[in-house]
Coordinates of C-alpha atoms in Angstrom, one line a residue:
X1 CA -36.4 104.0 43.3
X2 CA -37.6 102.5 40.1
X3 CA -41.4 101.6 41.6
X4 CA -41.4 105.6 42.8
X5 CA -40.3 106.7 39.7
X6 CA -42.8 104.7 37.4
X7 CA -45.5 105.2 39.4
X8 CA -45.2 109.4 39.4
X9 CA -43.9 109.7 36.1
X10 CA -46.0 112.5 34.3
X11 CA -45.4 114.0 30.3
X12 CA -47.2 116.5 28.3
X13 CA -48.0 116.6 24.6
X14 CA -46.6 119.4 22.3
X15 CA -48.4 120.7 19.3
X16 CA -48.2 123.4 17.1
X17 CA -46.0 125.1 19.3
X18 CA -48.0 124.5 22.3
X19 CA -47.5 122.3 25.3
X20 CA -50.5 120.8 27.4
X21 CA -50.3 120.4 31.5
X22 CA -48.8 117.3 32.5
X23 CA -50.6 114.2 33.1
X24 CA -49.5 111.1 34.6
X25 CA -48.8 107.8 32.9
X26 CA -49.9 104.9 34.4
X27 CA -47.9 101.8 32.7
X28 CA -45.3 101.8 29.7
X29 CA -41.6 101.8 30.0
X30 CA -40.1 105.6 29.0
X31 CA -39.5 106.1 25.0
X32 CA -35.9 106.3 24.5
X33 CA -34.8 105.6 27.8
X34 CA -32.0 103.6 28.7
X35 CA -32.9 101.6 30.8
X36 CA -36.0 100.6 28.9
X37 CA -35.3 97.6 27.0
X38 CA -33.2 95.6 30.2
X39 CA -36.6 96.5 32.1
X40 CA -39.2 95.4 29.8
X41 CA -37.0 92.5 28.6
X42 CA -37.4 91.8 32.1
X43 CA -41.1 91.8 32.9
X44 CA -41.6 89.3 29.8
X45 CA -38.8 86.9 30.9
X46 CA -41.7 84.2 31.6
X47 CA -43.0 84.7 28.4
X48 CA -39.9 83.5 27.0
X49 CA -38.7 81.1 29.2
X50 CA -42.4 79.3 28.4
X51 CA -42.0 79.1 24.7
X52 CA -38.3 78.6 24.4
X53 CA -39.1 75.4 27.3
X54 CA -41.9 74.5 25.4
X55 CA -40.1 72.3 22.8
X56 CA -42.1 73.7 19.9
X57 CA -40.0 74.9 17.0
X58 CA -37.2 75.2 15.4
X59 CA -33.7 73.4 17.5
X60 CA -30.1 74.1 16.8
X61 CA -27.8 71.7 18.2
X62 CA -30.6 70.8 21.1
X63 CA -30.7 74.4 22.3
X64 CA -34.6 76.2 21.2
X65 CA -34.3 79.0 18.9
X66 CA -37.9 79.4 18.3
X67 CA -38.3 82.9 20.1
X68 CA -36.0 85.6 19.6
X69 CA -36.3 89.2 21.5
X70 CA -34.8 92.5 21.5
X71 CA -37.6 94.2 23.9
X72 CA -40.5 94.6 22.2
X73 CA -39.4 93.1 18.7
X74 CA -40.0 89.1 19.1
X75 CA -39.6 86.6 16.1
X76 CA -40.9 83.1 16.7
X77 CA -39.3 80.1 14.2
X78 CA -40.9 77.0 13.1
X79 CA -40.5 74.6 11.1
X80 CA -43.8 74.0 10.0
X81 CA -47.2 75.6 9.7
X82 CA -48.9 73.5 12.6
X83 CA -45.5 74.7 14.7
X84 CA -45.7 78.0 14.6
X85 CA -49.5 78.5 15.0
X86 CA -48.6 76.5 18.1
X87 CA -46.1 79.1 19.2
X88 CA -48.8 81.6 18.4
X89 CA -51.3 80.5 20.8
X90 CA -49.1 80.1 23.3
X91 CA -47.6 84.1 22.6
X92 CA -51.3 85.3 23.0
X93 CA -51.6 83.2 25.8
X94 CA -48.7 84.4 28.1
X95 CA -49.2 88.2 26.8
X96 CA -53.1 88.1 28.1
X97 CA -51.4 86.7 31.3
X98 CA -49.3 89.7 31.6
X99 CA -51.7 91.8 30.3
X100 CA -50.7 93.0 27.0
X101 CA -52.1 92.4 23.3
X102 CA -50.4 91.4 20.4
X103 CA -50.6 94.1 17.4
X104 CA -52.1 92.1 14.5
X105 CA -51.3 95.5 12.5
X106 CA -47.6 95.1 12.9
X107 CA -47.6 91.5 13.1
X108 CA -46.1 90.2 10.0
X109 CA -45.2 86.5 9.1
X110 CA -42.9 85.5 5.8
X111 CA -42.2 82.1 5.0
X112 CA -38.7 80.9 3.8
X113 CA -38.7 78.0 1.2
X114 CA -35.8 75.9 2.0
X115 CA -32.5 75.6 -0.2
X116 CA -33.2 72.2 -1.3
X117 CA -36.3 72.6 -3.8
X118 CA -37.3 68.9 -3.5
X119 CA -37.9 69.5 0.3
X120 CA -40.3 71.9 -0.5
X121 CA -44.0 70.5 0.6
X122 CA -46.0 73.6 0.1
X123 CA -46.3 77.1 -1.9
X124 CA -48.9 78.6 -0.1
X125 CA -50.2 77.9 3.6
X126 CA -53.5 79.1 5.8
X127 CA -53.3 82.2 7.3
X128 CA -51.9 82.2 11.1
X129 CA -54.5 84.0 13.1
X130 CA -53.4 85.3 16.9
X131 CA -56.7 86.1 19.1
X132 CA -59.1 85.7 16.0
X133 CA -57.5 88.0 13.7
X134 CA -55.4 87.1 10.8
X135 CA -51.5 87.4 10.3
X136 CA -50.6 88.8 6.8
X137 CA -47.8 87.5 4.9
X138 CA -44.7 89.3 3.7
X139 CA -41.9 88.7 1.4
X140 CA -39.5 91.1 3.3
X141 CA -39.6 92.4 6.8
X142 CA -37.4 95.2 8.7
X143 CA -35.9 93.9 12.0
X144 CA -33.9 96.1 14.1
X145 CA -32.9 98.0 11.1
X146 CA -32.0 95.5 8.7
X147 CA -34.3 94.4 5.6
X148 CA -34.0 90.5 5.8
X149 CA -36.0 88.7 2.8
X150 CA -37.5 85.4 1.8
X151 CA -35.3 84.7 -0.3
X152 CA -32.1 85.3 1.8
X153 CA -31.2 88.3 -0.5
X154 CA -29.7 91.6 0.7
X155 CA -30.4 93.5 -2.0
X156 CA -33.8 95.3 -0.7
X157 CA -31.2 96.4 2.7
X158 CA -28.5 97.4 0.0
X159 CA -30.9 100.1 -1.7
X160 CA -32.1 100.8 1.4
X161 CA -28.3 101.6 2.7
X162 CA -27.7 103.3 -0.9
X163 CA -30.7 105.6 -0.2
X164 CA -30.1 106.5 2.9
X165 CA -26.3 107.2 1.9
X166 CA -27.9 109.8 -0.8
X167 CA -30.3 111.5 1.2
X168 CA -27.1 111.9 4.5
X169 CA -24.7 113.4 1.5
X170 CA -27.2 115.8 0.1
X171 CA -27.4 117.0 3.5
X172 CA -24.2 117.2 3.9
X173 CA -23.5 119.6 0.7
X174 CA -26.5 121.6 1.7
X175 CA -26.2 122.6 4.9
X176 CA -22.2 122.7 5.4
X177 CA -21.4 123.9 1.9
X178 CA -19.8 127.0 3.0
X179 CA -17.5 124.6 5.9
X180 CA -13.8 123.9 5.2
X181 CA -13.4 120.7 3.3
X182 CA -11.5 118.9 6.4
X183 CA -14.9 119.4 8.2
X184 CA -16.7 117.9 5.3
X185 CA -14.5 115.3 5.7
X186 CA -15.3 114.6 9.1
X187 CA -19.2 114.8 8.9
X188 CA -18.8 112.1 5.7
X189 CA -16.5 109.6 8.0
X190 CA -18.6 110.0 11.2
X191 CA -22.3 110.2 9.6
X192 CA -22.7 109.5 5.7
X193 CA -20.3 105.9 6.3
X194 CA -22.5 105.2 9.0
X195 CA -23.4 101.8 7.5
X196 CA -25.8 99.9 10.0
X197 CA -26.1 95.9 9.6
X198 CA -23.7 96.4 6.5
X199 CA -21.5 93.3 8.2
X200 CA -24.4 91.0 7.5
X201 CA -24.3 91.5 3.7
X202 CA -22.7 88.4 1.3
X203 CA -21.8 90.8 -1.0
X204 CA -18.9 93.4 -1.3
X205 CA -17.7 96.0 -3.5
X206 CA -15.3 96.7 -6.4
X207 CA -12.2 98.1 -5.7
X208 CA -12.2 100.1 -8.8
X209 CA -15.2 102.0 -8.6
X210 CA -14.8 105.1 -10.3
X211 CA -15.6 106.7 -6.5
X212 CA -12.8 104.5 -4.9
X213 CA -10.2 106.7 -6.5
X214 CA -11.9 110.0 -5.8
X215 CA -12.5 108.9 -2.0
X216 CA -8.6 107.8 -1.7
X217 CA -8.1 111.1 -3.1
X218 CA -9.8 112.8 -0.1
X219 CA -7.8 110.6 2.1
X220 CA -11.2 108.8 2.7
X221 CA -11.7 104.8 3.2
X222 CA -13.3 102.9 0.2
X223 CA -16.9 101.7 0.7
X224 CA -14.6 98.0 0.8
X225 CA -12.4 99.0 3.2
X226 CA -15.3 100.2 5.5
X227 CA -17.4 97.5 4.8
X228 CA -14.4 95.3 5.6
X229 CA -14.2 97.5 8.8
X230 CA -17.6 96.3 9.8
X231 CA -17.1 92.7 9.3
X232 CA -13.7 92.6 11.5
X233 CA -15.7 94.1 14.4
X234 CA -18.5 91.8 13.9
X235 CA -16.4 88.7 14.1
X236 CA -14.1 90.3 16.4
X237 CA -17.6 90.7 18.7
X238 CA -19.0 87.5 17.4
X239 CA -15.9 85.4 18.7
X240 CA -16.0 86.9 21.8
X241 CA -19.8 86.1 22.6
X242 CA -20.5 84.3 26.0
X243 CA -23.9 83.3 24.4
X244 CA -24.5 79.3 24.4
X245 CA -26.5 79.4 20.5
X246 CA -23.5 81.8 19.5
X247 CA -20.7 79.3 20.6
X248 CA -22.8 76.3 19.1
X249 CA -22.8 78.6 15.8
X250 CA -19.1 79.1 16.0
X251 CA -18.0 75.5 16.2
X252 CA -20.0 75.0 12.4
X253 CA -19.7 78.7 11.0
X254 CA -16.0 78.4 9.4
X255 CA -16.5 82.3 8.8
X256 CA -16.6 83.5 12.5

């Protein structure tokens, strides 16, 4: 079913009001679909059982965390410059095997000094280069919606939170200004508190925000208590995880 349905799969292009005929699409996974990620995840499962076997990179507890993947999104870890140009190589090598390229245009690579200042060896490396083209460095990098930074800070994914926050509220008042305030109410809880990654953040809120009392008011949880919200379900999730790296990190994480 899935080899017909790939292999007759047509779309058509809409603009300016006007569709095209359909044509057919000849390789790709479907935009949006559900069952996209499990599928692709699955056609480049040798890719990462080669790299995670391949004993290059960084190592928790004897188990390789130098590759991680969410379909198309892949981070590779290393410990050292020599390490991960390694791991690089061998990325281009297994895509060109399966016949994809790398995007050196979205490829990004940021270096994280470590806590200990006096294990610090370098400031500034080589460029990594991944089929002859170069990799450019970053000091923060969005993955899977949350703004992680070189220096371990959450502050860039805080504004970016805050912002979005804004721009969900001034929506809010705009379009259902003339609604009843219970469905205000109801938009804010299900869309504006929508906080996405929030349970990651080291830093929480003060309980007497001149907004806490207003929100209480309203009958409306506190940015703490839904920030708090988050975290429970994360741990909750966290403890429950059947994952071999996630129990490893369990057994020396005294938060989860």
């Amino acid at each position: 079913m899935l080899a017909f349905w790939y292999s007759h799969q047509q779309t058509t292009v809409v603009w300016l009001n006007t569709q095209s005929s359909p044509f057919c699409v000849g390789n790709g996974t479907k935009q949006g679909g559900i069952s996209s990620p499990f599928l692709f995840t699955r056609y480049i499962r040798p890719l990462l059982a080669v790299i995670s076997s391949s004993n290059v990179g960084c190592q928790i507890g004897g188990i390789a965390v130098n590759i991680f993947a969410y379909a198309d999104d892949i981070v590779l870890l290393a410990p050292s410059w020599h390490a991960l140009q390694d791991l690089l190589l061998l990325l281009d090598k297994c895509c060109k095997e399966l016949g994809m390229l790398c995007n050196t245009n979205k490829t990004k690579c940021m270096i994280l000094n470590p806590t200990d200042k006096t294990k610090t060896v370098f400031q500034t490396f080589s460029h990594f280069t991944i089929d002859g083209h170069c990799v450019q460095f970053v000091n923060e990098f969005r993955y899977l919606g949350h703004i992680i930074s070189n220096n371990l800070c959450d502050d860039a994914d805080i504004k970016r939170q805050i912002h979005n926050m804004y721009v969900r509220t001034n929506m809010l008042i705009q379009r259902f200004r003339n609604c009843s305030q219970y469905v205000k109410m109801a938009i804010f809880r299900d869309y504006c508190t929508c906080l996405y990654s929030v349970a990651l953040w080291s830093v929480g809120y003060i309980k007497y925000y001149s907004v806490t009392g207003m929100l209480l008011a309203l009958g409306l949880s506190s940015f703490d208590t839904v920030i708090h919200n988050y975290r429970k379900s994360f741990l909750y999730v966290w403890s429950k995880h059947s994952n071999d790296l996630v129990k490893l990190l369990q057994c020396v994480s005294p938060s989860a």
